[in-house]
Structures are given as structure tokens and as C-alpha cells.
XYZ file of C-alpha atoms in Angstrom:
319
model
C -12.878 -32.007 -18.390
C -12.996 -28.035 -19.499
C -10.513 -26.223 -17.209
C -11.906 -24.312 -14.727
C -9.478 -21.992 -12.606
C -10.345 -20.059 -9.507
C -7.331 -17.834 -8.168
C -8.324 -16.411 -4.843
C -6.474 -12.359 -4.240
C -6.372 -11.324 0.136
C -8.286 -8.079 -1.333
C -11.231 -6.835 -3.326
C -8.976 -4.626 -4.999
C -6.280 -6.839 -5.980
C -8.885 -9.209 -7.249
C -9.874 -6.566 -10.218
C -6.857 -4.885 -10.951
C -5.537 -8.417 -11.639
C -8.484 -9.412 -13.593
C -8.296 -6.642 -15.473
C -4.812 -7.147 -16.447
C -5.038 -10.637 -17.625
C -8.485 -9.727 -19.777
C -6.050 -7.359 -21.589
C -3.208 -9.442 -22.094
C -5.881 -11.503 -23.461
C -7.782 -8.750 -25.858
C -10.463 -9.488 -24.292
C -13.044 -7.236 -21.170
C -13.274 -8.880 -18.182
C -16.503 -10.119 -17.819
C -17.461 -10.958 -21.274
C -15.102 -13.970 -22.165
C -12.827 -16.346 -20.286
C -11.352 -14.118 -17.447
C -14.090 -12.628 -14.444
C -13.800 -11.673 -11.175
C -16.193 -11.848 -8.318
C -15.939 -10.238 -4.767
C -18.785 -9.308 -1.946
C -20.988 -6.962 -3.393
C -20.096 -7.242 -7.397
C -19.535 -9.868 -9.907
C -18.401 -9.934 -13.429
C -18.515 -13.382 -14.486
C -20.385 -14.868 -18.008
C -21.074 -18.692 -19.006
C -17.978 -17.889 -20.616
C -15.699 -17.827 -17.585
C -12.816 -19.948 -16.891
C -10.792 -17.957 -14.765
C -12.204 -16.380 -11.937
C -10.294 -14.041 -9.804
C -11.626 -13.765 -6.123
C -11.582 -13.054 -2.665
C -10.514 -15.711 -0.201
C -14.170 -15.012 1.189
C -15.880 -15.769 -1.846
C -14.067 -18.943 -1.893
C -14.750 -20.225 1.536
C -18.080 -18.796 0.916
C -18.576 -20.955 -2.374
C -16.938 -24.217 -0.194
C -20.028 -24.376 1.989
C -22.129 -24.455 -0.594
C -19.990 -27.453 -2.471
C -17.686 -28.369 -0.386
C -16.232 -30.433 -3.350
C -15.917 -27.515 -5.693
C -17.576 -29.138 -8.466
C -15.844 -28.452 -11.965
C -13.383 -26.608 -10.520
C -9.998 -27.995 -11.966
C -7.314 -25.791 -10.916
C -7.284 -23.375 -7.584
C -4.296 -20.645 -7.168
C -4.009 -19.373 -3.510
C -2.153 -15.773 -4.403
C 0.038 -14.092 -1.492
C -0.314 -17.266 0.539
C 2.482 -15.547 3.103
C -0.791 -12.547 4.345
C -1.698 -15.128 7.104
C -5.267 -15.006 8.194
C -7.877 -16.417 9.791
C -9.554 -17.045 6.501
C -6.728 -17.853 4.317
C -5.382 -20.646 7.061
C -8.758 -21.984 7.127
C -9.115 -22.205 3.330
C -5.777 -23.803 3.177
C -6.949 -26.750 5.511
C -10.061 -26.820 3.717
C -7.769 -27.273 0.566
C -5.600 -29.822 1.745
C -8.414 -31.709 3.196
C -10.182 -32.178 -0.053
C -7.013 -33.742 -1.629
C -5.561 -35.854 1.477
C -9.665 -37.004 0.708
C -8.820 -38.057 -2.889
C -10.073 -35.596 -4.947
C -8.281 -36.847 -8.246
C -9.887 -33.594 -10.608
C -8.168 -30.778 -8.433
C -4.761 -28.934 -8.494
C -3.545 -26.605 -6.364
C -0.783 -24.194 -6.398
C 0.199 -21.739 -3.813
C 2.313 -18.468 -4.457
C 3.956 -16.504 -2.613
C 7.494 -14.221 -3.488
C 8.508 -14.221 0.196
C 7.010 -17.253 2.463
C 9.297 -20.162 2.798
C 8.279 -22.714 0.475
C 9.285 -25.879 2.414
C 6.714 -25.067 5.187
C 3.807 -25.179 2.736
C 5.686 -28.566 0.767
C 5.529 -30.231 3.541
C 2.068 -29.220 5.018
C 0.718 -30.320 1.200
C 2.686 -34.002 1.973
C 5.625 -32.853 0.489
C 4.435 -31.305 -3.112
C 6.697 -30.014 -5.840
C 8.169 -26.650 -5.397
C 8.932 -24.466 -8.633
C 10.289 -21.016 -8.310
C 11.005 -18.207 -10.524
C 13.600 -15.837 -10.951
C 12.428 -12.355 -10.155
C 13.416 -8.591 -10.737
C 14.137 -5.871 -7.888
C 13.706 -2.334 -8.584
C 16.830 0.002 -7.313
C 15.323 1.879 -3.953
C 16.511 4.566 -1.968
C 16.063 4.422 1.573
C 15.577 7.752 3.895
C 14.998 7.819 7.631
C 12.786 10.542 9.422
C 15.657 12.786 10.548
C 16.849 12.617 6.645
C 13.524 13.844 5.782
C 13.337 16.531 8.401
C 16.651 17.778 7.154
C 15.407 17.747 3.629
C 12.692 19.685 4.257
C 13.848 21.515 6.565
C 10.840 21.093 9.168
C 9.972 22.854 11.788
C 7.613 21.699 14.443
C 4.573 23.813 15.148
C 4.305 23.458 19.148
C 0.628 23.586 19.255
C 0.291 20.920 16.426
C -1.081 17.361 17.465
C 2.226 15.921 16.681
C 4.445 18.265 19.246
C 5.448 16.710 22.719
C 4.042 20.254 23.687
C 0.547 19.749 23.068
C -2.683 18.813 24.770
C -2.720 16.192 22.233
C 0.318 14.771 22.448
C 0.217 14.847 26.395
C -2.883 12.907 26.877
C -1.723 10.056 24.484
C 1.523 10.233 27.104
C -0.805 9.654 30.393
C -2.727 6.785 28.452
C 0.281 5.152 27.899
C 2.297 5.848 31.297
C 2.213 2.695 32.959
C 2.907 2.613 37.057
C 6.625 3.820 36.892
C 5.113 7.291 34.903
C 5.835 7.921 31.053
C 9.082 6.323 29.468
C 11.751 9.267 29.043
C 12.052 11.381 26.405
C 15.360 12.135 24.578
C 16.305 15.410 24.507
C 18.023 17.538 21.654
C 21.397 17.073 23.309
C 21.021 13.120 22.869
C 20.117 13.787 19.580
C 22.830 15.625 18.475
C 25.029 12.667 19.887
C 23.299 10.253 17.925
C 23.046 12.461 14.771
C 25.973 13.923 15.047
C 25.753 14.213 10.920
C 22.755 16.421 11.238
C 22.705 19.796 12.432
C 20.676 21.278 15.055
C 17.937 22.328 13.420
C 17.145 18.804 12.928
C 17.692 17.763 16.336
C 15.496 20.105 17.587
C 13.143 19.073 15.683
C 13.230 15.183 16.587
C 13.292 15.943 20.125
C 9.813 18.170 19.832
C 7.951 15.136 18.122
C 5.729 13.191 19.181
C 6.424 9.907 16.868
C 3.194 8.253 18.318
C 1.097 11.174 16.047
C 0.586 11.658 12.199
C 2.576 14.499 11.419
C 0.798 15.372 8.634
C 2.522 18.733 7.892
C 5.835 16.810 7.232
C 4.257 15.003 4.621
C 2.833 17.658 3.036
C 6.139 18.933 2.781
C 7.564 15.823 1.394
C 5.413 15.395 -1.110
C 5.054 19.501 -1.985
C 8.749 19.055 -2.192
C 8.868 16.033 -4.665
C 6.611 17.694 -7.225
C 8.754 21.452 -7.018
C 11.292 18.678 -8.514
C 9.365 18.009 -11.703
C 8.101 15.567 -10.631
C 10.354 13.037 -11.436
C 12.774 10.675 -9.173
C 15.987 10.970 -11.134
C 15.443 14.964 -10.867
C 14.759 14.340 -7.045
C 17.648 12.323 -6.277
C 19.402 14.960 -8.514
C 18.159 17.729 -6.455
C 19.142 15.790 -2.852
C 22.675 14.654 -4.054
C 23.439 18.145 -4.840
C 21.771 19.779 -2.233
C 20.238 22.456 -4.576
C 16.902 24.331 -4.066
C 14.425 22.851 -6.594
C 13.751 24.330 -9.139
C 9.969 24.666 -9.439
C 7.965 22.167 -11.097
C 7.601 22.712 -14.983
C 4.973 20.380 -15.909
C 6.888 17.897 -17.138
C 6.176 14.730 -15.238
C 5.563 11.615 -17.265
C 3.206 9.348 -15.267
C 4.998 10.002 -12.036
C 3.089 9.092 -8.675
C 3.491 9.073 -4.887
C 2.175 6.637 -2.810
C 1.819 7.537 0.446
C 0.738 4.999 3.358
C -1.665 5.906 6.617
C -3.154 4.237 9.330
C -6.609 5.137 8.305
C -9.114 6.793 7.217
C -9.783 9.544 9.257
C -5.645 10.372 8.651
C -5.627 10.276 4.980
C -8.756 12.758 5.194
C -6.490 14.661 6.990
C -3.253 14.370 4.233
C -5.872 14.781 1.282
C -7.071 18.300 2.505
C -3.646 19.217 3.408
C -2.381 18.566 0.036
C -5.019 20.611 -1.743
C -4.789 23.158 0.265
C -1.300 23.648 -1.443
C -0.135 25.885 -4.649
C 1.778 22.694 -6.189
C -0.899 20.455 -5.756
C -4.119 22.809 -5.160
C -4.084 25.333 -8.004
C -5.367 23.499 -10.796
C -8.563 21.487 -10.418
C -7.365 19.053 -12.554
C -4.548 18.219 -10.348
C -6.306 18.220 -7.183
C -8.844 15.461 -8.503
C -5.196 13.331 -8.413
C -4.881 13.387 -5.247
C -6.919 9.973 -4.112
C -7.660 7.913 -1.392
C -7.170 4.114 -1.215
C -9.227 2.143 1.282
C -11.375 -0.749 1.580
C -14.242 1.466 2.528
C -14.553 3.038 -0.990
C -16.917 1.776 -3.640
C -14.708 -0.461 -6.671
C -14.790 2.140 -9.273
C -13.082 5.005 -6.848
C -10.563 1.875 -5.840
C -10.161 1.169 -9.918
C -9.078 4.737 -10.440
C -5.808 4.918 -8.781
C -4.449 2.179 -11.517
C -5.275 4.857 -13.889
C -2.283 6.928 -16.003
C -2.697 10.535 -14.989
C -2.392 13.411 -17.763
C 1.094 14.734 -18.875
C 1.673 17.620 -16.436
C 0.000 16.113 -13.617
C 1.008 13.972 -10.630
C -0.905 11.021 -8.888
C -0.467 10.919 -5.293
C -2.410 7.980 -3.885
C -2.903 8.137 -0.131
C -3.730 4.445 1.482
C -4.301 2.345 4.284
């Protein structure tokens, strides 16, 4: 029997980018020999194809039609751990079809964090391999680091001060019979901080952490590029406490990823961030500052995989 591999991805996006990788690895453009992807709304898939990247969706989609999945040989259920509503029900659909007998089909599940004795035994106790894998060295930073870095002061008429409109009328939604839940004040900060000074204090005891504050993230990332750019210069820069330096140009591929809670947010962040010198003056470098979202067509999702030019920075805001 010719193999025939379907490997289902939780999202459209992650069902291309992978595609594309493996068609490369392969010398080959996805599409136009062995390795396609299909999700709702696009396809790239030939008589040719024998591994098809997809969307749990297309999957369950393609079940009802053959409930048997006819010719299909092998079927790879990617980031099993994102629990859904779909991906639970394609997993009983899966192990349905082989407690049934279905002699032509293999199925593997990955995951690099979900335990895998649950799904072993849920399968009737299939074999388990597992790989060795590699872990990047991160730093971790906490909001009153970041307002210290910075230096951030909170504008009182800003959405994200306890002193606005704003920021009072999420307070009265959320009150509950017994009035809104107290508020720390600077003096408890300082007690808890007692590391920081009082400027950040101050300013942890004006937010309001149930807003976007989007001018501290402008100010994050403003201050990342006047770094060069780079994170061994940052981390440089923070271990030393020194002003940076300006940024020079000479970034090699460096990005920032920022994540928001939607679109109307990283509208917000976007504008913000052009409206900057270090990431506003050129128009070259404001075009790399994107937005990723499921809303967006494939080919604006496609770009932010893309190397930016030597000199500029990507800065990706997402969901």
C-alpha cells in the first residue's frame, strides 16, 4: 500500500509554516511534490501528495465524509496536550476506528509536555517513544523589573491608571456585594519590593493590572532596539546598568515577539510603535512591525517567518 500520511497542526498557521519547512528539507515547493497542506479556505495539495499537513478541522471534516479514511496509512496528531473540543473528539474518533480493527492505520500522538501514560493507556496501552530535547537559556523579568528598567511613569489619565474613568468603571463591573477588593498602596509596595526604589513603587501602586498598558511596552521594546538590537548587548546593558547606547544598525535577524489579548490591543501596540523614532523613522522598518492573528489572510500570517534585512528588527505582535 503507498504511504499516505496526514499530520493534523491546532492552527492554520502552524499547518504551513510546517509544511513549508519539510518541502525544503526536502528540495522540493510545497504543493508540487510529496509534502501539501490544506486548511479552511486554501489548499495546496497535487496527485503527488503524501504528506498532508492540516487542521484538526479539516480532518474531522474529511472523517464524515469517510469515516474509514480510505488510503490513509499513517495519521500524526501534533500538540495533542492543546485540549479541545475538536481535538478530543478526533481522538475518540481515532481510537474508535482501531479498537474497530482497522489493520491499514497507524497513529502517533506528540506532544513535548502532556503526560504520555494518559494517552498509552487511553490507546489500550500503546508504545511510548520519547526524544531527548534542547532548552534554550531564558531570562526571566517580572513587571516591577521592567518598570524599573524603563523607568516608567504612569500617565494618570491613561486607561491603565487606577485614576481613570477607564480604569474605574472596569472596578464597579467587577465589585461584587462587599465593594471592590483593596488596592495596595505604595507603602505595601515598598515592603514587598523593598529592592526597588520608590519610583517603582509608585508606579505599581497607580496601575491598573486589569488594562493593556501599552505605553510600557512601547518602552520595552523602544528600549531593546536603542541596544542594537541584540540580547547579549541587552543583557549587557541591564547587568551593568548603563544607558544604551543607541542602536547602530547592527542587528542580525533579531526579533521581538510580543503577546496580546487581541486584536483591537495589538492595533493599539502597532501604532504606538510606529509612532516612535527607533522604530518609526524609516519606512522600511515600520513595515516590520506585524501583526499575528487568526483573522489575517495566510500570506500576511506567512510573513512573520520571514528573515528581516540587516539593520532592521522584526517585532511580531500576536494573539
Amino acid at each position: 500500500t503507498p504511504i499516505n500520511i496526514i499530520c493534523t497542526q491546532p492552527r492554520r498557521i502552524s499547518a504551513m509554516s510546517v509544511a513549508e519547512r519539510v518541502a525544503a528539507e526536502r528540495g522540493e515547493k510545497v504543493g508540487s511534490g510529496c509534502v501539501g497542506y490544506s486548511i479552511r479556505g486554501e489548499s495546496r495539495t497535487c496527485v503527488d501528495t503524501r504528506l498532508l499537513f492540516c487542521t484538526t478541522g479539516v480532518l474531522l471534516r474529511r472523517l464524515e465524509e469517510d469515516p474509514t479514511l480510505a488510503g490513509v496509512t499513517h495519521v500524526l496528531v501534533d500538540e495533542v496536550h492543546e485540549r479541545t473540543i475538536e481535538s478530543d473528539f478526533l481522538l475518540m474518533t481515532l481510537q474508535g476506528l482501531l479498537a474497530n480493527g482497522h489493520k491499514g492505520l497507524s497513529v502517533c500522538m506528540m506532544s513535548a509536555t502532556m503526560d504520555g501514560d494518559v494517552l498509552g493507556n487511553y490507546f489500550n496501552g500503546c508504545p511510548r517513544v520519547s526524544f531527548p530535547g534542547r532548552a534554550f537559556p531564558v531570562k526571566t523579568f517580572h513587571l516591577e523589573d521592567a518598570l524599573e528598567l524603563v523607568r516608567h511613569r504612569v500617565d494618570g489619565s491613561a486607561d491603565w491608571s487606577r485614576s481613570s474613568m477607564a480604569a474605574q468603571r472596569r472596578a464597579t463591573r467587577k465589585a461584587g456585594e462587599n465593594g471592590p477588593p483593596p488596592v495596595p498602596t505604595q507603602q505595601e509596595y515598598s515592603r514587598r519590593f523593598p529592592k526597588h526604589g520608590d519610583g517603582v513603587c509608585s508606579a505599581l501602586a497607580a496601575l491598573d493590572t486589569e488594562a493593556i498598558n501599552v505605553q510600557l511596552i512601547v518602552e520595552l521594546v523602544t528600549w531593546y532596539v536603542s541596544c542594537g538590537g541584540g540580547v547579549e548587548a541587552a543583557m549587557d546593558t541591564l547587568k551593568n546598568r548603563r544607558k544604551p547606547e543607541g542602536y547602530r544598525g547592527e542587528s542580525k535577524g533579531s526579533a521581538v515577539l510580543v503577546f496580546l489579548p487581541g486584536t483591537k490591543e495589538i492595533q493599539d501596540v502597532q501604532e504606538a510603535l510606529q509612532r516612535t523614532r527607533e522604530l518609526g523613522s524609516s519606512p522600511e522598518q515600520r513595515d516590520w512591525v506585524m501583526q499575528l492573528h487568526g483573522s489575517l489572510p495566510p500570506d500576511e500570517q506567512r510573513r512573520v517567518f520571514l528573515r528581516p534585512p540587516p539593520g532592521v528588527i522584526k517585532v511580531v505582535l500576536a494573539t
